[in-house]
Short mmCIF file of C-alpha atoms and ligand atoms in Angstrom, two decimals:
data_model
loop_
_atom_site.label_atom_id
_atom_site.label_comp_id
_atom_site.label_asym_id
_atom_site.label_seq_id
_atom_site.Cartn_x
_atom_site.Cartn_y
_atom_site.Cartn_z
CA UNK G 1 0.50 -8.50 -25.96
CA UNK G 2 1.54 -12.27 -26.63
CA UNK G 3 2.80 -14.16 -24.51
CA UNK G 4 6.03 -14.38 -25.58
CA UNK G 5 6.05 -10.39 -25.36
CA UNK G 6 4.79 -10.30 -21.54
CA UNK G 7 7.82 -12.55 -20.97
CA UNK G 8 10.27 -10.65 -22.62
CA UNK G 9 8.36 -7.50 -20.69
CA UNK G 10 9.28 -9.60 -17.54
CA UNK G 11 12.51 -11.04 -18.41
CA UNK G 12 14.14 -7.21 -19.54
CA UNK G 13 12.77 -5.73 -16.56
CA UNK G 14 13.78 -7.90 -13.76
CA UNK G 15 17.33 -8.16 -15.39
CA UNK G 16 17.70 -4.34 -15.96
CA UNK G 17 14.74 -1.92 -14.21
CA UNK G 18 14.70 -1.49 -9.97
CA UNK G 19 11.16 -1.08 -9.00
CA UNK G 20 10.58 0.72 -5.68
CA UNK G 21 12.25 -0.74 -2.75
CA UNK G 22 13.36 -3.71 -4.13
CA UNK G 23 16.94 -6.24 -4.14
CA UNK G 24 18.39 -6.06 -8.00
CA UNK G 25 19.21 -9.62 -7.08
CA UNK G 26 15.63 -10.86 -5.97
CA UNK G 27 13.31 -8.93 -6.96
CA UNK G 28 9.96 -9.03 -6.04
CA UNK G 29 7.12 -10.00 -9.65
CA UNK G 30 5.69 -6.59 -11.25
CA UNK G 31 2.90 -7.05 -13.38
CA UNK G 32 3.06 -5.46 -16.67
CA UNK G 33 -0.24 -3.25 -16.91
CA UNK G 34 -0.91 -1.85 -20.54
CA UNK G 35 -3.76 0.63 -19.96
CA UNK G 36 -5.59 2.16 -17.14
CA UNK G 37 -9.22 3.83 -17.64
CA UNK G 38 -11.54 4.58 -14.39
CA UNK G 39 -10.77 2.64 -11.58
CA UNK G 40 -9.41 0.16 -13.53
CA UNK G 41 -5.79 -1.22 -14.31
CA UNK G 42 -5.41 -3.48 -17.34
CA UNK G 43 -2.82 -6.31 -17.62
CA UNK G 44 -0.62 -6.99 -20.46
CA UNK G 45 -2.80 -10.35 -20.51
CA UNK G 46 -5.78 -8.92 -20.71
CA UNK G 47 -7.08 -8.96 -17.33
CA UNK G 48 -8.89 -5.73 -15.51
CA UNK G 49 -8.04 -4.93 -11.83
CA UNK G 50 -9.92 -2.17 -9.74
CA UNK G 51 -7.42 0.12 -8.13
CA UNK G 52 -7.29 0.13 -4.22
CA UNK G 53 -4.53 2.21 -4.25
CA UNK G 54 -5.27 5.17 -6.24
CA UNK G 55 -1.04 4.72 -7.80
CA UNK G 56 -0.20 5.94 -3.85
CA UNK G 57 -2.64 8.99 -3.41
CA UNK G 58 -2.53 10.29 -6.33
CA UNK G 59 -5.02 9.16 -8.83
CA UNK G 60 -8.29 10.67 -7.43
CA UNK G 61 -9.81 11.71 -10.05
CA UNK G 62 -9.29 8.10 -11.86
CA UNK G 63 -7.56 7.09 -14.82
CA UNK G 64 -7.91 8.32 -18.68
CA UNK G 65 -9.84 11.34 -17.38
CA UNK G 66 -11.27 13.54 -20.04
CA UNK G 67 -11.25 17.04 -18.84
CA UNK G 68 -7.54 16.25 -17.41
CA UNK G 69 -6.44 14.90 -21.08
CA UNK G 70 -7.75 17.75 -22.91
CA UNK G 71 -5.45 20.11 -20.22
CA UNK G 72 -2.69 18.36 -20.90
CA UNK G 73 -3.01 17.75 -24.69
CA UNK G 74 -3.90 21.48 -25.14
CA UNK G 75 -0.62 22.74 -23.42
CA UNK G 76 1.06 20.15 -25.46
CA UNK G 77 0.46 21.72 -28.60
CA UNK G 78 1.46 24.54 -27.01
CA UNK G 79 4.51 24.28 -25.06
CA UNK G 80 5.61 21.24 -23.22
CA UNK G 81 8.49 22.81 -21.28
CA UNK G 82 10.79 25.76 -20.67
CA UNK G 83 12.71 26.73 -18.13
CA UNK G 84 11.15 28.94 -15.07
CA UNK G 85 14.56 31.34 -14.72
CA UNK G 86 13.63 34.08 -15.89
CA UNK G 87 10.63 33.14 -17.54
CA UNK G 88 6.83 32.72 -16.09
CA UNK G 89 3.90 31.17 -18.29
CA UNK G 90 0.07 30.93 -17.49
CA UNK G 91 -0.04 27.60 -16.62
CA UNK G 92 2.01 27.96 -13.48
CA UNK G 93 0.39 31.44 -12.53
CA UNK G 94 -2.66 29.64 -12.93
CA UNK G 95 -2.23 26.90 -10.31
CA UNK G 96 -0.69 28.97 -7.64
CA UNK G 97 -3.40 31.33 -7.61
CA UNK G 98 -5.59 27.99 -7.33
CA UNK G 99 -2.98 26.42 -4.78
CA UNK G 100 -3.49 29.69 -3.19
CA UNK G 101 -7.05 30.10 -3.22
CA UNK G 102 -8.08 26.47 -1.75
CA UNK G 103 -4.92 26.21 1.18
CA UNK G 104 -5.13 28.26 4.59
CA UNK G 105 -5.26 31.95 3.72
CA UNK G 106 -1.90 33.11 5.37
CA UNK G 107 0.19 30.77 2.71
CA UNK G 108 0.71 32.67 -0.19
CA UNK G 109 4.37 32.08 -1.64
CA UNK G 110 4.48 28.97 -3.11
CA UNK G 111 7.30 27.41 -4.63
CA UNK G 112 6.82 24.67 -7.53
CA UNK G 113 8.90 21.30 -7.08
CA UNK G 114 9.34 18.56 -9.13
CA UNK G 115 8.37 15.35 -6.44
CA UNK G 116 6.97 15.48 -3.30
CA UNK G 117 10.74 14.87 -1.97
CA UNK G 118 11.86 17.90 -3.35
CA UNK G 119 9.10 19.71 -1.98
CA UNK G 120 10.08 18.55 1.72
CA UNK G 121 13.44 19.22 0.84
CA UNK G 122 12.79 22.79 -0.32
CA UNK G 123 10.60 23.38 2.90
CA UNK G 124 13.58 22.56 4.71
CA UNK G 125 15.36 24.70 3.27
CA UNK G 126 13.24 27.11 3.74
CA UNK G 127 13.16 26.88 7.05
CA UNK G 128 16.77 26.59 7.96
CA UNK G 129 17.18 29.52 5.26
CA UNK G 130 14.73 31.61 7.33
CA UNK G 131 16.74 31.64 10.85
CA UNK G 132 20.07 31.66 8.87
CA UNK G 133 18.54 35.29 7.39
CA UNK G 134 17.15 36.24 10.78
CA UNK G 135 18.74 34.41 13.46
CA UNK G 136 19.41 33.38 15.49
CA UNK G 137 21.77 31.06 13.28
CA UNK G 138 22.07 28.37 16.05
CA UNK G 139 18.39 27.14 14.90
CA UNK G 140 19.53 24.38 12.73
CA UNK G 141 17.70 21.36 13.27
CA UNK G 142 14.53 19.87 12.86
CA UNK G 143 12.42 18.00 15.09
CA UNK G 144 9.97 15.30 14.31
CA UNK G 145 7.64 12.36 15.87
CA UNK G 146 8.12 8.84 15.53
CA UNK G 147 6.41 6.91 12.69
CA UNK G 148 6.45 10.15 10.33
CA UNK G 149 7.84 9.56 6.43
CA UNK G 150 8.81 12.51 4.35
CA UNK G 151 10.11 11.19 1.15
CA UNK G 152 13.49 9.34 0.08
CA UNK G 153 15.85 12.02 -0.28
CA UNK G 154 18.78 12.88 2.22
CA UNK G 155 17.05 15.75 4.14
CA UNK G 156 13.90 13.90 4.21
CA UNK G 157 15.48 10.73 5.21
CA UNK G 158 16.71 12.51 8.23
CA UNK G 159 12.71 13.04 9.30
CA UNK G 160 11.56 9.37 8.40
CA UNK G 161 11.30 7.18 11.36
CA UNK G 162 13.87 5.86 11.68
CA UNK G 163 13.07 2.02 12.05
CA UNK G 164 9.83 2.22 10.03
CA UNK G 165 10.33 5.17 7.23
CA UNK G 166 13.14 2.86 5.75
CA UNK G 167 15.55 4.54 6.18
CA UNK G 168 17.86 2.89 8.73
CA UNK G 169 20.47 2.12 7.08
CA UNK G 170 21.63 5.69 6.42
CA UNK G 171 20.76 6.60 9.94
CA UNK G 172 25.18 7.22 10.86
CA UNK G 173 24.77 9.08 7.25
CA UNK G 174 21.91 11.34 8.00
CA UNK G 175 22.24 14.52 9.77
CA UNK G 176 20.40 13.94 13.48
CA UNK G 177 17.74 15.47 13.96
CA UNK G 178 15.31 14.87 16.85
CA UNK G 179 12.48 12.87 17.16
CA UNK G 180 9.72 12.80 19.61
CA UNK G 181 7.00 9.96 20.67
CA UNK G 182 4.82 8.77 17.70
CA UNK G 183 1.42 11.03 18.54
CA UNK G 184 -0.46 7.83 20.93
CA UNK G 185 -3.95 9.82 20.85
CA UNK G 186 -6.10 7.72 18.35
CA UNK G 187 -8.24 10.39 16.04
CA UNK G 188 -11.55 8.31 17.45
CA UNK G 189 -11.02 8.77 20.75
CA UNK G 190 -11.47 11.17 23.67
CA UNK G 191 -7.76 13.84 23.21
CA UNK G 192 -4.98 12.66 26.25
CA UNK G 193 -3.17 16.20 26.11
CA UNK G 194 -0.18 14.22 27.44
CA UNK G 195 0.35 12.58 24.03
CA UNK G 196 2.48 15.71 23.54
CA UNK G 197 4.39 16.03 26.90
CA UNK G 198 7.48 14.11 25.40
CA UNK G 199 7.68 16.32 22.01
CA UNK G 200 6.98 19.75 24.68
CA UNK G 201 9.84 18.67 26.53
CA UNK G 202 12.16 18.10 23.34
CA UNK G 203 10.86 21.65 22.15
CA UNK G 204 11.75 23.23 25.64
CA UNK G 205 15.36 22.33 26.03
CA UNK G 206 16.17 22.19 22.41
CA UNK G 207 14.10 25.10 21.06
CA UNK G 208 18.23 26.88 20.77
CA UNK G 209 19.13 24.77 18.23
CA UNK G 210 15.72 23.94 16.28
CA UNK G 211 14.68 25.79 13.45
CA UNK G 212 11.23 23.79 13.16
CA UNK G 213 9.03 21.12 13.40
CA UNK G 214 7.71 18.93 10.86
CA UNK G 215 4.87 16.58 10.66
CA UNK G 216 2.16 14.56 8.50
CA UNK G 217 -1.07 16.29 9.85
CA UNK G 218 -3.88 13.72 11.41
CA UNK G 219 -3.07 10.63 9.15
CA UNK G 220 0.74 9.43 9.40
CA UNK G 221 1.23 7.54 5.99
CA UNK G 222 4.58 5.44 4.69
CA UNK G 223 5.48 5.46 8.11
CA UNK G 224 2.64 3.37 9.77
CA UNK G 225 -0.90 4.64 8.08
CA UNK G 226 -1.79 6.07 11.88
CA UNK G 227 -4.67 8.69 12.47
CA UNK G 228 -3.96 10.61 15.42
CA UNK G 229 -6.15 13.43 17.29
CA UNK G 230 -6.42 16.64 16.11
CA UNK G 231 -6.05 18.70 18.84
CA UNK G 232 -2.00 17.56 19.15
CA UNK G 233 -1.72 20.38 16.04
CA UNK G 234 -3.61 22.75 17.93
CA UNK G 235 -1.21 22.25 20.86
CA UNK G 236 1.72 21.57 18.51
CA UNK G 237 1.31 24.94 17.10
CA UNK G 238 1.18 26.60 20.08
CA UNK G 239 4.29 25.15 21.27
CA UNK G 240 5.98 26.59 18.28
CA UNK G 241 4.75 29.86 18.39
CA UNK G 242 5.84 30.13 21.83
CA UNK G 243 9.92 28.76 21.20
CA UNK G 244 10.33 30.25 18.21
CA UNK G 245 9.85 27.22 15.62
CA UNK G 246 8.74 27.14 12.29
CA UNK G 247 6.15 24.67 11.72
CA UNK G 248 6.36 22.52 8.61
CA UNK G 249 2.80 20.36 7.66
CA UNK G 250 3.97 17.72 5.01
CA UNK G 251 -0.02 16.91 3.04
CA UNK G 252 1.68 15.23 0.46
CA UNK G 253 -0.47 12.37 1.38
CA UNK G 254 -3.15 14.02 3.19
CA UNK G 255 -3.82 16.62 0.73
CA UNK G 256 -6.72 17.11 -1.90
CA UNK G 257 -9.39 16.00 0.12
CA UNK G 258 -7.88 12.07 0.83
CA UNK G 259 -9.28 12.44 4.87
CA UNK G 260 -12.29 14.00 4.62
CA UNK G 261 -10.85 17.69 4.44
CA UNK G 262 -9.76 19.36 1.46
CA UNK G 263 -6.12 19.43 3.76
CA UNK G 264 -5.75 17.57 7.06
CA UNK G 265 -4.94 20.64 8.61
CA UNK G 266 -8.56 21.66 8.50
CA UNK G 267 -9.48 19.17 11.02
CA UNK G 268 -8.36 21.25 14.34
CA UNK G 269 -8.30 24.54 11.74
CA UNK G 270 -5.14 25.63 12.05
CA UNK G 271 -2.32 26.75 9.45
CA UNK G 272 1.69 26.13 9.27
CA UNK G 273 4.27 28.20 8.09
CA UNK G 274 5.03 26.23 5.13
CA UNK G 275 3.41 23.17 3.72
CA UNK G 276 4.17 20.85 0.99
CA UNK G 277 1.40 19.11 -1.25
CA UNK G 278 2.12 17.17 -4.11
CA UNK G 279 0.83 13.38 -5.08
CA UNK G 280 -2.88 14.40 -5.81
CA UNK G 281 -1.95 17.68 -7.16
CA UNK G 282 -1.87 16.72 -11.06
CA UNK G 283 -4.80 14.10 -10.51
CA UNK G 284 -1.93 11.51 -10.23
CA UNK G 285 -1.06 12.10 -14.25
CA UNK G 286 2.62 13.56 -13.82
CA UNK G 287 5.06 14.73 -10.68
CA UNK G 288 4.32 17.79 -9.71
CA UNK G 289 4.66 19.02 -5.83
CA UNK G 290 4.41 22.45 -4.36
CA UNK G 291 6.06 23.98 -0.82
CA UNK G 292 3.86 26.88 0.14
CA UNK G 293 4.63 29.46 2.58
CA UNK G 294 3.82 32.73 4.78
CA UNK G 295 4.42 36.32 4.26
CA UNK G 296 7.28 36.25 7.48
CA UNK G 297 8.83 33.03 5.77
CA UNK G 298 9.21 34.58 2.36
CA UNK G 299 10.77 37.86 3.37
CA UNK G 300 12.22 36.68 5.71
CA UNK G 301 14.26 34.48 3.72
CA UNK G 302 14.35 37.25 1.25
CA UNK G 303 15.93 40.35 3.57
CA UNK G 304 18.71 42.23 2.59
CA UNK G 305 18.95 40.80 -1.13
CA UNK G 306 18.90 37.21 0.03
CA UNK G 307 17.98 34.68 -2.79
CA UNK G 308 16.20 31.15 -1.67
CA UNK G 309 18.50 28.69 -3.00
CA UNK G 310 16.62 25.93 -5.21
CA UNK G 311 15.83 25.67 -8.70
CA UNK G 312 15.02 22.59 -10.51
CA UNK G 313 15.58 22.41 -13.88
CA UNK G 314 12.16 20.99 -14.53
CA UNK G 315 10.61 23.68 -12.06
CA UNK G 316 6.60 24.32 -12.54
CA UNK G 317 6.92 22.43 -15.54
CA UNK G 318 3.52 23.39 -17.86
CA UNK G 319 2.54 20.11 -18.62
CA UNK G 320 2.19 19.32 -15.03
CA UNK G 321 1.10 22.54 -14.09
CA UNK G 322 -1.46 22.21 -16.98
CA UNK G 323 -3.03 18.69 -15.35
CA UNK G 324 -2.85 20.29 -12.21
CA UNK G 325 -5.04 23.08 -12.89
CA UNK G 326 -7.69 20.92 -14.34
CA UNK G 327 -7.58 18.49 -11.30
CA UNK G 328 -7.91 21.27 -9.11
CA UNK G 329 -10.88 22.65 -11.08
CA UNK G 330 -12.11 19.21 -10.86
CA UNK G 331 -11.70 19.13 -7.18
CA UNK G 332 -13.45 22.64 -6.71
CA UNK G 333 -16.73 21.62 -8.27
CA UNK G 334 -16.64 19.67 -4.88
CA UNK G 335 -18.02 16.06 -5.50
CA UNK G 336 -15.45 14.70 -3.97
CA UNK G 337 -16.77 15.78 -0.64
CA UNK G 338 -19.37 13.18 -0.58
CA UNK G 339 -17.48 10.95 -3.10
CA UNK G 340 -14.95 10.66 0.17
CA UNK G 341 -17.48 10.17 2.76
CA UNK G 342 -19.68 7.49 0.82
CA UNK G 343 -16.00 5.65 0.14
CA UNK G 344 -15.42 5.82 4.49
CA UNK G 345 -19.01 4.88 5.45
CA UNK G 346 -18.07 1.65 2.59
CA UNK G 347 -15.21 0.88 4.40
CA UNK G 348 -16.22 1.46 7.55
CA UNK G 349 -18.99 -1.08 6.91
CA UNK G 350 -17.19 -3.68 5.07
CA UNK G 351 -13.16 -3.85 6.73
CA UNK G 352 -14.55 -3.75 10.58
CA UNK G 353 -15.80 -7.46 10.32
CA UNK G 354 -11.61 -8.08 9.73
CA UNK G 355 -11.21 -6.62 13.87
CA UNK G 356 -12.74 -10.42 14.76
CA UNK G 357 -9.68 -12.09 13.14
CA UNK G 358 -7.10 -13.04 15.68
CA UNK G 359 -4.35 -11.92 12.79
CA UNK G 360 -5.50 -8.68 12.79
CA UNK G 361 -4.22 -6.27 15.40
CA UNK G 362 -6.30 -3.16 14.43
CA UNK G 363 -8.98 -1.33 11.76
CA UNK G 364 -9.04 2.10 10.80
CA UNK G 365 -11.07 4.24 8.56
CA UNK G 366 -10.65 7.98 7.95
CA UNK G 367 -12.13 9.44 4.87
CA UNK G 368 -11.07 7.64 1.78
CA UNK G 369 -8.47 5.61 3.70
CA UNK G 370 -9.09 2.49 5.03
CA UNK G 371 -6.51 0.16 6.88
CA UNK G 372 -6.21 -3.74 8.30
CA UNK G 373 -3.10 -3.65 10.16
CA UNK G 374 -2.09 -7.10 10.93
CA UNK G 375 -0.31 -8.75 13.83
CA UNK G 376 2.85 -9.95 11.77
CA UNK G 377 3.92 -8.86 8.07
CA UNK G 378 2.44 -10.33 5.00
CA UNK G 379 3.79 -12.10 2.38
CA UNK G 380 3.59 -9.33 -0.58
CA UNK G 381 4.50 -11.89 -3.58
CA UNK G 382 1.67 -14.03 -2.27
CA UNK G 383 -0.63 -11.84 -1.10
CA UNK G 384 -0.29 -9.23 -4.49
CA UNK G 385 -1.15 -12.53 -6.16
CA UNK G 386 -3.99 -13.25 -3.95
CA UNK G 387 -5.23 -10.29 -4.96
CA UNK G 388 -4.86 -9.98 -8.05
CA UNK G 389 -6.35 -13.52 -9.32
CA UNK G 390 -9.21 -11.90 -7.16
CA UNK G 391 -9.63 -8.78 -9.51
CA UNK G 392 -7.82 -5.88 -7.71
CA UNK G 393 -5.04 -4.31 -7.03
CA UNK G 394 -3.74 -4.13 -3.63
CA UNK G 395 -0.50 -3.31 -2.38
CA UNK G 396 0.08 -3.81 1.28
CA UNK G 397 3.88 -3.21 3.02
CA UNK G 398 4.61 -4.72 6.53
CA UNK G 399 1.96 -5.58 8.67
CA UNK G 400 -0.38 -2.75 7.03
CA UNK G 401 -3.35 -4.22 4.60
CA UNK G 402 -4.66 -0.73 3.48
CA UNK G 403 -7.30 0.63 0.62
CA UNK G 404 -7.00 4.31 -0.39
CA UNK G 405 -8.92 3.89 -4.16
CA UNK G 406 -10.06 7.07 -6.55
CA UNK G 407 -12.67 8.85 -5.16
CA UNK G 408 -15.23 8.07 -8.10
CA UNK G 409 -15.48 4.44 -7.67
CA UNK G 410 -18.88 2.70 -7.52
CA UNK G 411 -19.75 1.01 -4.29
CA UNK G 412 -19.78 -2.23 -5.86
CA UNK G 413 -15.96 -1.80 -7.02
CA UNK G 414 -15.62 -0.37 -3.28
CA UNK G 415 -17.02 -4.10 -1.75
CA UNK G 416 -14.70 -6.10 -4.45
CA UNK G 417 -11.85 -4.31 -2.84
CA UNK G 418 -12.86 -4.96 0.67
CA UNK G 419 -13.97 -8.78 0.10
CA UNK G 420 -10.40 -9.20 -1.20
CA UNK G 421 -9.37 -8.36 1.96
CA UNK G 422 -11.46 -9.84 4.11
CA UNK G 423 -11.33 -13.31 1.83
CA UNK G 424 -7.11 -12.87 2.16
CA UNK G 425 -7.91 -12.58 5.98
CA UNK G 426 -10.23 -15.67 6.27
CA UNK G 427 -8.08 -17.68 4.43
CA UNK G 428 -4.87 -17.36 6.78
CA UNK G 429 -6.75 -18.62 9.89
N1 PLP B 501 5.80 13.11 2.10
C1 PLP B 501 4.83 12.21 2.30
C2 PLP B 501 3.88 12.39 3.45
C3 PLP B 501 4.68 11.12 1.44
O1 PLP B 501 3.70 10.22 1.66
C4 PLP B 501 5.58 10.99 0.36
C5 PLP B 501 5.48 9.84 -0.56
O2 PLP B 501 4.90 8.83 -0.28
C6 PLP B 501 6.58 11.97 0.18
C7 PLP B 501 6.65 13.02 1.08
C8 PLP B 501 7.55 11.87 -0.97
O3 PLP B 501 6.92 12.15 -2.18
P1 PLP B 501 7.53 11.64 -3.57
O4 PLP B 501 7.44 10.14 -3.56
O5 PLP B 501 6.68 12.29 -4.61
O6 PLP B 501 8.95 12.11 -3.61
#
């Protein structure tokens, strides 16, 4: 692209287009890319970034991927959509046996969304369509922790955090659910079992009125990028057995391998009653999420002729499904395993020297996620810019500086991400 073209790009969409979470009246600069291949993004100018960010967990595979083309070209020729009332096709029976196959064995109902949004909204659904089925009806609620994010729509507005899942504006809008303490026990430390005191206590004198809990397993994303212990699920889900509670693990994020598990919920081994994936699912090439449940959950929803209520109109849509299947057969040949761990030993190695800054408050690594969380917020029109006259693309929010990149890059891609960070660091004190 000419100039000239880049600038009408630029002009058309800051005039017309809203970008996530941005003012129509101020909006923050976009950078027109034109292609992206590997781990790289390329500029309408010409220039090549390597990804940090992976397009927000979902590109894991990397860009322009071959064996994920040919899926989705293939189905092309053969049927790009139709609609799923009434009508099944391979491509979706195909990933949900995968879906099946690779999540914890007692999820085996799984219904296909079109965003990972939808997906938390269907789980909710789910579960407040479970106790509405089998009582008792009074279980109509949901209870959460601090620092969680769910997605944008209304339901999973009400389960953001409600200062940092940005969301507070709606918060006299939303229906109110409860929220508990933000899990305190650090994943790399010794577990304090009374990081879940508060959230028992909620549990105990609510458990009437709440139909169940939900929660980011291990790594908290949107709302904070925290890693917390695994042994709060193991409690968690013990807590909810014993009131009653349906228990609702959102891997969105955390699925497909992102913390060192193929699911967080692999870390203290246990399983919930419904779970949503999505993000990673298709390799990050289209939107494709999935809610996945139980046995009890399904019929119990489904008792005495009851229907679940939902269905999309672009419901386990075959192109996606198509992608999907290929990523997940990617996935299954099971580089990724040490793909993820090389990628945290890298940024283990290379983000700890930020901890000596007095800017920065913290550093965390877990699996393919690594994260600089600074004292105060950064300036993202200078800092993207930073970045990206340095060669990669980085896009921090807040205070949090954080890498989550496709699992195939090289380690010397892996060290220009982190000396971006560390040279945006230096330079501030
Ligand atoms: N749940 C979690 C944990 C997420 O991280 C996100 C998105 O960032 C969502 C739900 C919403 O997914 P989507 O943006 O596909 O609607």
């Amino acid at each position: 692209m000419n100039k000239d073209q880049i600038n009408n790009l630029i002009t058309f969409d800051r005039d017309h287009i809203w970008h996530p979470y941005t003012s129509m009246a101020e909006p923050l600069p976009v950078y027109p890319v034109v292609a992206a291949d590997g781990v790289e993004l390329e500029l309408a100018d010409g220039r090549r970034l390597v990804d940090g960010m992976s397009s927000w967990w979902c590109a894991i595979h990397g860009y322009n991927h071959p064996v994920i083309n040919q899926a989705i070209k293939g189905q092309l020729d053969k049927m790009a959509h139709v609609m799923f009332g009434g009508i099944t096709h391979e491509p979706a029976v195909c990933l949900v046996k995968k879906l099946i196959d690779i999540t914890p064995e007692p999820l085996q109902h799984v219904f296909l969304a079109d965003s990972g949004s939808v997906s938390v909204e269907v789980a909710i659904k789910m579960a407040l369509q479970y106790f509405q089925t089998q009582g008792p009806k009074t279980k109509t609620r949901l209870l959460t922790v601090r620092g969680g994010y769910h997605g944008d729509t209304l339901a999973c507005m009400s389960v953001c955090d409600p200062v940092t899942g940005m969301h507070h504006l709606f918060t006299d809008i939303l229906p109110k659910q409860i929220f508990a303490h933000k899990p305190a026990c650090r994943f790399d430390q010794p577990y304090n079992s009374e990081s879940i005191d508060d959230l028992a206590g909620l549990l105990k004198a609510n458990s009437s009125e709440i139909a169940a809990v939900i929660i980011e397993p291990v790594v908290q994303g949107a709302g904070g990028m925290w890693f917390y212990h695994p042994q709060y699920l193991v409690d968690l889900r013990e807590l909810c057995d014993r009131h009653n509670i349906l228990l609702i693990f959102d891997e969105i994020a955390t699925g497909f391998g992102r913390t060192g598990k193929m699911f967080a919920c692999q870390w203290p081994e246990i399983s919930p009653d419904i779970m949503t994936v999505g993000k990673a699912l298709t390799g990050g090439y289209m939107t494709l999420a999935a809610s996945l449940t139980t046995e009890k959950v399904a019929m119990g929803i489904s008792d005495n002729g009851g229907v679940f209520m939902h269905g999309p109109t672009f419901m386990a849509n075959p192109l996606a499904c198509a992608a999907a299947c290929a990523g997940l057969d990617l996935l299954n040949k099971g580089d990724w395993a040490s793909q993820v761990s090389e990628i945290e030993t890298g940024l283990k190695a290379m983000l700890e020297p930020c901890r000596s800054s007095e800017l920065v408050a913290d550093v965390r690594v877990l699996g393919a996620i690594g994260v600089v969380e600074m004292h105060q917020p950064v300036d993202i029109a200078a800092i993207q810019k930073f970045f990206v006259d340095h060669g990669v693309w980085i896009r921090p929010f807040g205070k949090l500086i954080y890498l989550m990149p496709p699992y195939i890059i090289s380690p010397d891609r892996l060290k220009l991400l982190c000396d971006a960070v560390t040279g945006w660091i230096n330079l501030q004190a």
